[in-house]
JSON list of C-alpha atoms in Angstrom, two decimals:
[
{"chain": "A", "resi": 1, "resn": "MET", "atom": "CA", "xyz": [130.64, 383.44, -77.45]},
{"chain": "A", "resi": 2, "resn": "VAL", "atom": "CA", "xyz": [130.89, 387.08, -76.41]},
{"chain": "A", "resi": 3, "resn": "ASP", "atom": "CA", "xyz": [133.33, 388.25, -73.74]},
{"chain": "A", "resi": 4, "resn": "ARG", "atom": "CA", "xyz": [131.46, 390.74, -71.53]},
{"chain": "A", "resi": 5, "resn": "GLU", "atom": "CA", "xyz": [134.77, 392.30, -70.63]},
{"chain": "A", "resi": 6, "resn": "HIS", "atom": "CA", "xyz": [135.16, 393.51, -74.27]},
{"chain": "A", "resi": 7, "resn": "SER", "atom": "CA", "xyz": [137.87, 391.15, -75.38]},
{"chain": "A", "resi": 8, "resn": "ARG", "atom": "CA", "xyz": [138.40, 390.56, -79.13]},
{"chain": "A", "resi": 9, "resn": "MET", "atom": "CA", "xyz": [136.62, 387.18, -79.17]},
{"chain": "A", "resi": 10, "resn": "PRO", "atom": "CA", "xyz": [133.83, 387.56, -81.68]},
{"chain": "A", "resi": 11, "resn": "TYR", "atom": "CA", "xyz": [130.43, 385.99, -81.92]},
{"chain": "A", "resi": 12, "resn": "VAL", "atom": "CA", "xyz": [130.78, 383.65, -84.92]},
{"chain": "A", "resi": 13, "resn": "VAL", "atom": "CA", "xyz": [127.82, 383.13, -87.22]},
{"chain": "A", "resi": 14, "resn": "ALA", "atom": "CA", "xyz": [127.48, 380.90, -90.22]},
{"chain": "A", "resi": 15, "resn": "VAL", "atom": "CA", "xyz": [124.86, 382.20, -92.72]},
{"chain": "A", "resi": 16, "resn": "GLU", "atom": "CA", "xyz": [123.75, 379.67, -95.40]},
{"chain": "A", "resi": 17, "resn": "PHE", "atom": "CA", "xyz": [121.81, 380.56, -98.56]},
{"chain": "A", "resi": 18, "resn": "ARG", "atom": "CA", "xyz": [119.75, 377.97, -100.44]},
{"chain": "A", "resi": 19, "resn": "SER", "atom": "CA", "xyz": [120.74, 379.45, -103.82]},
{"chain": "A", "resi": 20, "resn": "ALA", "atom": "CA", "xyz": [123.05, 381.99, -105.48]},
{"chain": "A", "resi": 21, "resn": "SER", "atom": "CA", "xyz": [119.95, 384.03, -106.34]},
{"chain": "A", "resi": 22, "resn": "SER", "atom": "CA", "xyz": [118.97, 384.24, -102.67]},
{"chain": "A", "resi": 23, "resn": "PHE", "atom": "CA", "xyz": [122.38, 385.61, -101.83]},
{"chain": "A", "resi": 24, "resn": "LEU", "atom": "CA", "xyz": [122.32, 388.15, -104.66]},
{"chain": "A", "resi": 25, "resn": "ILE", "atom": "CA", "xyz": [119.03, 389.48, -103.50]},
{"chain": "A", "resi": 26, "resn": "THR", "atom": "CA", "xyz": [120.18, 389.64, -99.94]},
{"chain": "A", "resi": 27, "resn": "TYR", "atom": "CA", "xyz": [123.26, 391.48, -101.17]},
{"chain": "A", "resi": 28, "resn": "SER", "atom": "CA", "xyz": [121.21, 394.08, -103.13]},
{"chain": "A", "resi": 29, "resn": "LEU", "atom": "CA", "xyz": [118.88, 394.66, -100.09]},
{"chain": "A", "resi": 30, "resn": "ASN", "atom": "CA", "xyz": [121.29, 394.46, -97.19]},
{"chain": "A", "resi": 31, "resn": "LEU", "atom": "CA", "xyz": [124.87, 393.81, -97.82]},
{"chain": "A", "resi": 32, "resn": "SER", "atom": "CA", "xyz": [125.39, 396.60, -100.30]},
{"chain": "A", "resi": 33, "resn": "ARG", "atom": "CA", "xyz": [124.08, 398.98, -97.56]},
{"chain": "A", "resi": 34, "resn": "GLY", "atom": "CA", "xyz": [126.86, 397.85, -95.17]},
{"chain": "A", "resi": 35, "resn": "GLY", "atom": "CA", "xyz": [125.01, 395.37, -92.96]},
{"chain": "A", "resi": 36, "resn": "LEU", "atom": "CA", "xyz": [122.77, 392.43, -92.45]},
{"chain": "A", "resi": 37, "resn": "PHE", "atom": "CA", "xyz": [120.03, 391.33, -90.06]},
{"chain": "A", "resi": 38, "resn": "VAL", "atom": "CA", "xyz": [120.79, 387.99, -88.36]},
{"chain": "A", "resi": 39, "resn": "GLU", "atom": "CA", "xyz": [118.00, 386.04, -86.64]},
{"chain": "A", "resi": 40, "resn": "THR", "atom": "CA", "xyz": [119.33, 384.80, -83.29]},
{"chain": "A", "resi": 41, "resn": "PHE", "atom": "CA", "xyz": [118.23, 384.54, -79.66]},
{"chain": "A", "resi": 42, "resn": "GLN", "atom": "CA", "xyz": [121.76, 385.25, -78.53]},
{"chain": "A", "resi": 43, "resn": "ASP", "atom": "CA", "xyz": [121.87, 388.13, -76.10]},
{"chain": "A", "resi": 44, "resn": "LEU", "atom": "CA", "xyz": [124.60, 390.31, -77.62]},
{"chain": "A", "resi": 45, "resn": "PRO", "atom": "CA", "xyz": [125.50, 393.84, -76.40]},
{"chain": "A", "resi": 46, "resn": "LEU", "atom": "CA", "xyz": [125.67, 396.76, -78.79]},
{"chain": "A", "resi": 47, "resn": "GLY", "atom": "CA", "xyz": [129.22, 397.09, -80.14]},
{"chain": "A", "resi": 48, "resn": "ALA", "atom": "CA", "xyz": [129.97, 393.33, -79.81]},
{"chain": "A", "resi": 49, "resn": "THR", "atom": "CA", "xyz": [132.24, 392.02, -82.55]},
{"chain": "A", "resi": 50, "resn": "VAL", "atom": "CA", "xyz": [130.63, 389.56, -84.98]},
{"chain": "A", "resi": 51, "resn": "ALA", "atom": "CA", "xyz": [132.36, 387.32, -87.57]},
{"chain": "A", "resi": 52, "resn": "LEU", "atom": "CA", "xyz": [130.07, 386.06, -90.35]},
{"chain": "A", "resi": 53, "resn": "THR", "atom": "CA", "xyz": [130.78, 383.26, -92.74]},
{"chain": "A", "resi": 54, "resn": "PHE", "atom": "CA", "xyz": [128.48, 383.24, -95.86]},
{"chain": "A", "resi": 55, "resn": "ARG", "atom": "CA", "xyz": [128.05, 379.93, -97.47]},
{"chain": "A", "resi": 56, "resn": "ILE", "atom": "CA", "xyz": [126.97, 380.54, -101.12]},
{"chain": "A", "resi": 57, "resn": "PRO", "atom": "CA", "xyz": [126.10, 377.69, -103.56]},
{"chain": "A", "resi": 58, "resn": "GLY", "atom": "CA", "xyz": [128.57, 377.66, -106.30]},
{"chain": "A", "resi": 59, "resn": "SER", "atom": "CA", "xyz": [130.99, 380.08, -104.68]},
{"chain": "A", "resi": 60, "resn": "GLY", "atom": "CA", "xyz": [132.13, 378.54, -101.37]},
{"chain": "A", "resi": 61, "resn": "GLU", "atom": "CA", "xyz": [132.57, 380.70, -98.37]},
{"chain": "A", "resi": 62, "resn": "VAL", "atom": "CA", "xyz": [132.99, 384.47, -97.77]},
{"chain": "A", "resi": 63, "resn": "VAL", "atom": "CA", "xyz": [133.96, 385.78, -94.34]},
{"chain": "A", "resi": 64, "resn": "LEU", "atom": "CA", "xyz": [133.18, 389.31, -93.12]},
{"chain": "A", "resi": 65, "resn": "SER", "atom": "CA", "xyz": [133.47, 390.96, -89.74]},
{"chain": "A", "resi": 66, "resn": "GLY", "atom": "CA", "xyz": [131.20, 393.59, -88.13]},
{"chain": "A", "resi": 67, "resn": "VAL", "atom": "CA", "xyz": [129.70, 394.89, -84.95]},
{"chain": "A", "resi": 68, "resn": "VAL", "atom": "CA", "xyz": [126.21, 394.74, -83.45]},
{"chain": "A", "resi": 69, "resn": "ALA", "atom": "CA", "xyz": [124.55, 398.01, -84.32]},
{"chain": "A", "resi": 70, "resn": "TRP", "atom": "CA", "xyz": [121.01, 397.27, -83.06]},
{"chain": "A", "resi": 71, "resn": "ARG", "atom": "CA", "xyz": [118.94, 394.47, -81.57]},
{"chain": "A", "resi": 72, "resn": "ARG", "atom": "CA", "xyz": [115.39, 393.12, -81.83]},
{"chain": "A", "resi": 73, "resn": "GLU", "atom": "CA", "xyz": [114.12, 391.49, -78.66]},
{"chain": "A", "resi": 74, "resn": "PRO", "atom": "CA", "xyz": [112.21, 388.16, -78.67]},
{"chain": "A", "resi": 75, "resn": "ALA", "atom": "CA", "xyz": [109.04, 389.97, -77.46]},
{"chain": "A", "resi": 76, "resn": "SER", "atom": "CA", "xyz": [109.05, 392.34, -80.39]},
{"chain": "A", "resi": 77, "resn": "THR", "atom": "CA", "xyz": [105.97, 392.46, -82.68]},
{"chain": "A", "resi": 78, "resn": "GLU", "atom": "CA", "xyz": [108.07, 393.84, -85.59]},
{"chain": "A", "resi": 79, "resn": "GLY", "atom": "CA", "xyz": [109.64, 390.46, -86.57]},
{"chain": "A", "resi": 80, "resn": "PRO", "atom": "CA", "xyz": [111.91, 387.66, -85.37]},
{"chain": "A", "resi": 81, "resn": "PRO", "atom": "CA", "xyz": [114.54, 388.30, -82.68]},
{"chain": "A", "resi": 82, "resn": "GLY", "atom": "CA", "xyz": [118.03, 389.05, -83.78]},
{"chain": "A", "resi": 83, "resn": "ILE", "atom": "CA", "xyz": [120.79, 391.55, -84.37]},
{"chain": "A", "resi": 84, "resn": "GLY", "atom": "CA", "xyz": [121.55, 394.20, -86.92]},
{"chain": "A", "resi": 85, "resn": "VAL", "atom": "CA", "xyz": [125.27, 393.76, -87.90]},
{"chain": "A", "resi": 86, "resn": "GLU", "atom": "CA", "xyz": [127.16, 396.66, -89.43]},
{"chain": "A", "resi": 87, "resn": "PHE", "atom": "CA", "xyz": [130.07, 395.40, -91.41]},
{"chain": "A", "resi": 88, "resn": "THR", "atom": "CA", "xyz": [133.55, 396.86, -90.70]},
{"chain": "A", "resi": 89, "resn": "ASP", "atom": "CA", "xyz": [135.05, 395.37, -93.92]},
{"chain": "A", "resi": 90, "resn": "ILE", "atom": "CA", "xyz": [133.53, 394.64, -97.34]},
{"chain": "A", "resi": 91, "resn": "THR", "atom": "CA", "xyz": [136.38, 392.51, -98.58]},
{"chain": "A", "resi": 92, "resn": "ALA", "atom": "CA", "xyz": [137.75, 392.21, -102.10]},
{"chain": "A", "resi": 93, "resn": "GLN", "atom": "CA", "xyz": [136.73, 388.52, -101.95]},
{"chain": "A", "resi": 94, "resn": "LEU", "atom": "CA", "xyz": [133.11, 389.55, -101.59]},
{"chain": "A", "resi": 95, "resn": "GLY", "atom": "CA", "xyz": [133.40, 391.80, -104.63]},
{"chain": "A", "resi": 96, "resn": "GLU", "atom": "CA", "xyz": [134.87, 389.01, -106.69]},
{"chain": "A", "resi": 97, "resn": "THR", "atom": "CA", "xyz": [132.08, 386.66, -105.55]},
{"chain": "A", "resi": 98, "resn": "ILE", "atom": "CA", "xyz": [129.37, 389.18, -106.52]},
{"chain": "A", "resi": 99, "resn": "ASP", "atom": "CA", "xyz": [130.90, 389.71, -109.98]},
{"chain": "A", "resi": 100, "resn": "GLN", "atom": "CA", "xyz": [131.06, 385.96, -110.53]},
{"chain": "A", "resi": 101, "resn": "LEU", "atom": "CA", "xyz": [127.49, 385.38, -109.44]},
{"chain": "A", "resi": 102, "resn": "VAL", "atom": "CA", "xyz": [126.07, 388.35, -111.44]},
{"chain": "A", "resi": 103, "resn": "ALA", "atom": "CA", "xyz": [127.84, 386.99, -114.60]},
{"chain": "A", "resi": 104, "resn": "GLN", "atom": "CA", "xyz": [126.06, 383.68, -114.10]},
{"chain": "A", "resi": 105, "resn": "PHE", "atom": "CA", "xyz": [122.68, 384.99, -112.96]},
{"chain": "A", "resi": 106, "resn": "GLN", "atom": "CA", "xyz": [119.79, 383.93, -115.19]},
{"chain": "A", "resi": 107, "resn": "GLY", "atom": "CA", "xyz": [116.89, 385.21, -113.17]},
{"chain": "A", "resi": 108, "resn": "ILE", "atom": "CA", "xyz": [114.82, 383.69, -110.40]},
{"chain": "A", "resi": 109, "resn": "GLN", "atom": "CA", "xyz": [112.24, 380.93, -110.74]},
{"chain": "A", "resi": 110, "resn": "VAL", "atom": "CA", "xyz": [108.76, 381.69, -109.22]},
{"chain": "A", "resi": 111, "resn": "LEU", "atom": "CA", "xyz": [105.65, 379.50, -109.07]},
{"chain": "A", "resi": 112, "resn": "VAL", "atom": "CA", "xyz": [102.27, 381.26, -108.80]},
{"chain": "A", "resi": 113, "resn": "LEU", "atom": "CA", "xyz": [99.34, 379.08, -107.72]},
{"chain": "A", "resi": 114, "resn": "ALA", "atom": "CA", "xyz": [95.79, 380.45, -107.97]},
{"chain": "A", "resi": 115, "resn": "THR", "atom": "CA", "xyz": [92.67, 378.63, -109.08]},
{"chain": "A", "resi": 116, "resn": "ASP", "atom": "CA", "xyz": [90.96, 381.71, -110.57]},
{"chain": "A", "resi": 117, "resn": "SER", "atom": "CA", "xyz": [92.44, 382.63, -113.91]},
{"chain": "A", "resi": 118, "resn": "LYS", "atom": "CA", "xyz": [92.02, 386.42, -113.35]},
{"chain": "A", "resi": 119, "resn": "ASP", "atom": "CA", "xyz": [93.68, 386.24, -109.88]},
{"chain": "A", "resi": 120, "resn": "ARG", "atom": "CA", "xyz": [96.47, 384.14, -111.30]},
{"chain": "A", "resi": 121, "resn": "ALA", "atom": "CA", "xyz": [97.15, 386.59, -114.11]},
{"chain": "A", "resi": 122, "resn": "SER", "atom": "CA", "xyz": [97.03, 389.53, -111.66]},
{"chain": "A", "resi": 123, "resn": "LEU", "atom": "CA", "xyz": [99.44, 387.78, -109.23]},
{"chain": "A", "resi": 124, "resn": "THR", "atom": "CA", "xyz": [101.76, 387.04, -112.14]},
{"chain": "A", "resi": 125, "resn": "ARG", "atom": "CA", "xyz": [101.82, 390.65, -113.24]},
{"chain": "A", "resi": 126, "resn": "LEU", "atom": "CA", "xyz": [102.36, 391.96, -109.75]},
{"chain": "A", "resi": 127, "resn": "THR", "atom": "CA", "xyz": [105.14, 389.48, -109.10]},
{"chain": "A", "resi": 128, "resn": "LYS", "atom": "CA", "xyz": [106.77, 390.29, -112.42]},
{"chain": "A", "resi": 129, "resn": "SER", "atom": "CA", "xyz": [106.68, 393.94, -111.61]},
{"chain": "A", "resi": 130, "resn": "ILE", "atom": "CA", "xyz": [108.36, 393.34, -108.25]},
{"chain": "A", "resi": 131, "resn": "ALA", "atom": "CA", "xyz": [111.05, 390.96, -109.60]},
{"chain": "A", "resi": 132, "resn": "ALA", "atom": "CA", "xyz": [111.62, 391.85, -113.23]},
{"chain": "A", "resi": 133, "resn": "SER", "atom": "CA", "xyz": [114.12, 388.98, -113.71]},
{"chain": "A", "resi": 134, "resn": "ALA", "atom": "CA", "xyz": [111.61, 386.38, -112.57]},
{"chain": "A", "resi": 135, "resn": "ASN", "atom": "CA", "xyz": [110.65, 383.43, -114.79]},
{"chain": "A", "resi": 136, "resn": "ILE", "atom": "CA", "xyz": [107.11, 382.74, -113.57]},
{"chain": "A", "resi": 137, "resn": "LEU", "atom": "CA", "xyz": [105.43, 379.33, -113.80]},
{"chain": "A", "resi": 138, "resn": "GLN", "atom": "CA", "xyz": [101.66, 379.21, -113.28]},
{"chain": "A", "resi": 139, "resn": "ALA", "atom": "CA", "xyz": [99.52, 376.51, -111.65]},
{"chain": "A", "resi": 140, "resn": "SER", "atom": "CA", "xyz": [95.73, 376.43, -111.73]},
{"chain": "A", "resi": 141, "resn": "ASP", "atom": "CA", "xyz": [95.44, 373.77, -109.00]},
{"chain": "A", "resi": 142, "resn": "ALA", "atom": "CA", "xyz": [97.43, 371.69, -106.55]},
{"chain": "A", "resi": 143, "resn": "ALA", "atom": "CA", "xyz": [97.75, 368.87, -108.99]},
{"chain": "A", "resi": 144, "resn": "VAL", "atom": "CA", "xyz": [99.54, 371.04, -111.49]},
{"chain": "A", "resi": 145, "resn": "ALA", "atom": "CA", "xyz": [101.60, 372.64, -108.69]},
{"chain": "A", "resi": 146, "resn": "GLU", "atom": "CA", "xyz": [102.75, 369.16, -107.53]},
{"chain": "A", "resi": 147, "resn": "THR", "atom": "CA", "xyz": [104.54, 368.68, -110.86]},
{"chain": "A", "resi": 148, "resn": "LEU", "atom": "CA", "xyz": [106.29, 372.01, -110.58]},
{"chain": "A", "resi": 149, "resn": "VAL", "atom": "CA", "xyz": [107.42, 372.21, -106.94]},
{"chain": "A", "resi": 150, "resn": "THR", "atom": "CA", "xyz": [111.02, 371.36, -106.98]},
{"chain": "A", "resi": 151, "resn": "GLU", "atom": "CA", "xyz": [114.18, 372.72, -105.39]},
{"chain": "A", "resi": 152, "resn": "ASP", "atom": "CA", "xyz": [114.86, 374.68, -108.56]},
{"chain": "A", "resi": 153, "resn": "LEU", "atom": "CA", "xyz": [112.25, 377.19, -107.50]},
{"chain": "A", "resi": 154, "resn": "ASP", "atom": "CA", "xyz": [113.29, 380.40, -105.66]},
{"chain": "A", "resi": 155, "resn": "LEU", "atom": "CA", "xyz": [109.80, 381.30, -104.46]},
{"chain": "A", "resi": 156, "resn": "ILE", "atom": "CA", "xyz": [106.12, 380.12, -104.44]},
{"chain": "A", "resi": 157, "resn": "VAL", "atom": "CA", "xyz": [103.28, 382.61, -104.29]},
{"chain": "A", "resi": 158, "resn": "ILE", "atom": "CA", "xyz": [100.05, 380.91, -103.25]},
{"chain": "A", "resi": 159, "resn": "ASP", "atom": "CA", "xyz": [96.40, 382.13, -103.30]},
{"chain": "A", "resi": 160, "resn": "VAL", "atom": "CA", "xyz": [94.97, 380.21, -100.37]},
{"chain": "A", "resi": 161, "resn": "ASP", "atom": "CA", "xyz": [91.35, 381.44, -100.66]},
{"chain": "A", "resi": 162, "resn": "GLY", "atom": "CA", "xyz": [90.56, 379.52, -103.96]},
{"chain": "A", "resi": 163, "resn": "ASP", "atom": "CA", "xyz": [91.38, 376.08, -102.74]},
{"chain": "A", "resi": 164, "resn": "PRO", "atom": "CA", "xyz": [92.57, 376.06, -99.11]},
{"chain": "A", "resi": 165, "resn": "GLU", "atom": "CA", "xyz": [93.14, 372.32, -98.95]},
{"chain": "A", "resi": 166, "resn": "GLY", "atom": "CA", "xyz": [95.22, 372.32, -102.20]},
{"chain": "A", "resi": 167, "resn": "ALA", "atom": "CA", "xyz": [97.13, 375.43, -101.12]},
{"chain": "A", "resi": 168, "resn": "ILE", "atom": "CA", "xyz": [98.08, 373.93, -97.74]},
{"chain": "A", "resi": 169, "resn": "ALA", "atom": "CA", "xyz": [99.14, 370.61, -99.47]},
{"chain": "A", "resi": 170, "resn": "THR", "atom": "CA", "xyz": [101.39, 372.62, -101.76]},
{"chain": "A", "resi": 171, "resn": "LEU", "atom": "CA", "xyz": [102.90, 374.59, -98.91]},
{"chain": "A", "resi": 172, "resn": "ARG", "atom": "CA", "xyz": [103.69, 371.36, -97.10]},
{"chain": "A", "resi": 173, "resn": "ARG", "atom": "CA", "xyz": [105.19, 369.83, -100.18]},
{"chain": "A", "resi": 174, "resn": "ALA", "atom": "CA", "xyz": [107.48, 372.86, -100.72]},
{"chain": "A", "resi": 175, "resn": "LYS", "atom": "CA", "xyz": [108.62, 372.79, -97.08]},
{"chain": "A", "resi": 176, "resn": "ALA", "atom": "CA", "xyz": [109.25, 368.98, -97.19]},
{"chain": "A", "resi": 177, "resn": "LEU", "atom": "CA", "xyz": [111.97, 369.32, -99.79]},
{"chain": "A", "resi": 178, "resn": "ALA", "atom": "CA", "xyz": [115.59, 368.86, -98.74]},
{"chain": "A", "resi": 179, "resn": "SER", "atom": "CA", "xyz": [116.08, 372.53, -99.52]},
{"chain": "A", "resi": 180, "resn": "PRO", "atom": "CA", "xyz": [112.68, 374.09, -98.66]},
{"chain": "A", "resi": 181, "resn": "VAL", "atom": "CA", "xyz": [111.33, 376.71, -101.02]},
{"chain": "A", "resi": 182, "resn": "PRO", "atom": "CA", "xyz": [110.38, 380.10, -99.58]},
{"chain": "A", "resi": 183, "resn": "ALA", "atom": "CA", "xyz": [106.61, 380.62, -99.84]},
{"chain": "A", "resi": 184, "resn": "ILE", "atom": "CA", "xyz": [104.17, 383.57, -99.54]},
{"chain": "A", "resi": 185, "resn": "ALA", "atom": "CA", "xyz": [100.55, 382.85, -98.78]},
{"chain": "A", "resi": 186, "resn": "LEU", "atom": "CA", "xyz": [97.69, 385.17, -99.62]},
{"chain": "A", "resi": 187, "resn": "ALA", "atom": "CA", "xyz": [94.62, 384.75, -97.53]},
{"chain": "A", "resi": 188, "resn": "SER", "atom": "CA", "xyz": [91.63, 386.92, -96.69]},
{"chain": "A", "resi": 189, "resn": "THR", "atom": "CA", "xyz": [90.78, 385.54, -93.27]},
{"chain": "A", "resi": 190, "resn": "LYS", "atom": "CA", "xyz": [92.71, 384.98, -90.06]},
{"chain": "A", "resi": 191, "resn": "ARG", "atom": "CA", "xyz": [91.72, 381.30, -90.00]},
{"chain": "A", "resi": 192, "resn": "LEU", "atom": "CA", "xyz": [93.26, 380.61, -93.40]},
{"chain": "A", "resi": 193, "resn": "ARG", "atom": "CA", "xyz": [96.38, 382.71, -92.50]},
{"chain": "A", "resi": 194, "resn": "ASP", "atom": "CA", "xyz": [96.86, 380.63, -89.33]},
{"chain": "A", "resi": 195, "resn": "HIS", "atom": "CA", "xyz": [96.53, 377.41, -91.35]},
{"chain": "A", "resi": 196, "resn": "ALA", "atom": "CA", "xyz": [99.01, 378.64, -93.93]},
{"chain": "A", "resi": 197, "resn": "ARG", "atom": "CA", "xyz": [101.47, 379.76, -91.29]},
{"chain": "A", "resi": 198, "resn": "ALA", "atom": "CA", "xyz": [101.21, 376.32, -89.59]},
{"chain": "A", "resi": 199, "resn": "ALA", "atom": "CA", "xyz": [101.90, 374.69, -92.93]},
{"chain": "A", "resi": 200, "resn": "GLY", "atom": "CA", "xyz": [105.20, 376.64, -93.32]},
{"chain": "A", "resi": 201, "resn": "ALA", "atom": "CA", "xyz": [104.42, 379.89, -95.15]},
{"chain": "A", "resi": 202, "resn": "ASP", "atom": "CA", "xyz": [107.30, 382.27, -94.68]},
{"chain": "A", "resi": 203, "resn": "GLU", "atom": "CA", "xyz": [105.26, 385.44, -95.37]},
{"chain": "A", "resi": 204, "resn": "MET", "atom": "CA", "xyz": [101.59, 386.20, -95.04]},
{"chain": "A", "resi": 205, "resn": "VAL", "atom": "CA", "xyz": [99.70, 388.94, -96.91]},
{"chain": "A", "resi": 206, "resn": "GLY", "atom": "CA", "xyz": [96.05, 389.83, -97.41]},
{"chain": "A", "resi": 207, "resn": "ASN", "atom": "CA", "xyz": [93.98, 388.85, -100.36]},
{"chain": "A", "resi": 208, "resn": "PRO", "atom": "CA", "xyz": [93.79, 390.75, -102.65]},
{"chain": "A", "resi": 209, "resn": "PRO", "atom": "CA", "xyz": [97.21, 392.00, -101.72]},
{"chain": "A", "resi": 210, "resn": "ALA", "atom": "CA", "xyz": [98.24, 395.69, -101.75]},
{"chain": "A", "resi": 211, "resn": "PHE", "atom": "CA", "xyz": [101.25, 396.14, -104.02]},
{"chain": "A", "resi": 212, "resn": "GLU", "atom": "CA", "xyz": [103.54, 397.53, -101.29]},
{"chain": "A", "resi": 213, "resn": "GLU", "atom": "CA", "xyz": [102.58, 394.63, -98.99]},
{"chain": "A", "resi": 214, "resn": "LEU", "atom": "CA", "xyz": [103.31, 391.98, -101.58]},
{"chain": "A", "resi": 215, "resn": "GLN", "atom": "CA", "xyz": [106.53, 393.75, -102.64]},
{"chain": "A", "resi": 216, "resn": "LEU", "atom": "CA", "xyz": [107.82, 393.63, -99.07]},
{"chain": "A", "resi": 217, "resn": "ALA", "atom": "CA", "xyz": [106.88, 390.01, -98.65]},
{"chain": "A", "resi": 218, "resn": "VAL", "atom": "CA", "xyz": [108.53, 388.99, -101.89]},
{"chain": "A", "resi": 219, "resn": "MET", "atom": "CA", "xyz": [111.77, 390.74, -101.04]},
{"chain": "A", "resi": 220, "resn": "ARG", "atom": "CA", "xyz": [111.85, 389.36, -97.50]},
{"chain": "A", "resi": 221, "resn": "ALA", "atom": "CA", "xyz": [111.06, 385.80, -98.60]},
{"chain": "A", "resi": 222, "resn": "LEU", "atom": "CA", "xyz": [113.69, 385.88, -101.40]},
{"chain": "A", "resi": 223, "resn": "ALA", "atom": "CA", "xyz": [116.38, 387.36, -99.25]},
{"chain": "A", "resi": 224, "resn": "ARG", "atom": "CA", "xyz": [115.98, 385.19, -96.13]},
{"chain": "A", "resi": 225, "resn": "PRO", "atom": "CA", "xyz": [118.94, 382.87, -95.58]},
{"chain": "A", "resi": 226, "resn": "SER", "atom": "CA", "xyz": [118.04, 379.19, -95.36]},
{"chain": "A", "resi": 227, "resn": "ALA", "atom": "CA", "xyz": [119.96, 378.81, -92.11]},
{"chain": "A", "resi": 228, "resn": "VAL", "atom": "CA", "xyz": [121.78, 380.83, -89.51]},
{"chain": "A", "resi": 229, "resn": "ARG", "atom": "CA", "xyz": [123.98, 379.01, -87.08]}
]
């Protein structure tokens, strides 16, 4: 709740991450720069006080406070609606949490699915160049991917063009998990992109992807919280 008369009552948000890796990547992209984007339809005025509770697997909760620095309206074509929160305190507790998670960090787990061997090798190289700490698993078809899609994955990168039916099935399997795995779909046509989006793809890029486009999609998919309440 936000008091329009500028009382000290904050808007309280709980931000959950599906893994410690997701939180660390969010930290490196956003938190370390003093803020965070929060997806919400709540109509909050600039300057409104916000209290955020971060729920991090293996580290419990961290609470930070901030103010609304900017907003993105629901009608925007630049992304989902929400608010940009500028933190007013980066607590000692957060520093201790980061130190603990970094000490335990063993890299992220990424699955690359592409039926063509050259495309699969290219996607693997691109993904590795974007996320150097990634341990990359490769699948040549949906049957192999089925054995590899588990909640231990941090990300799935799927070439939809080679086998659209298998790619869509893999997307649905990833999103049906108790903790859905973020997924990026590569498709060369609008029809396939629409099908992949309907199946739950978090990010869509062209096929073949430009490096900068794929890089942005990987960072956004990895850093997106699993839930904002």
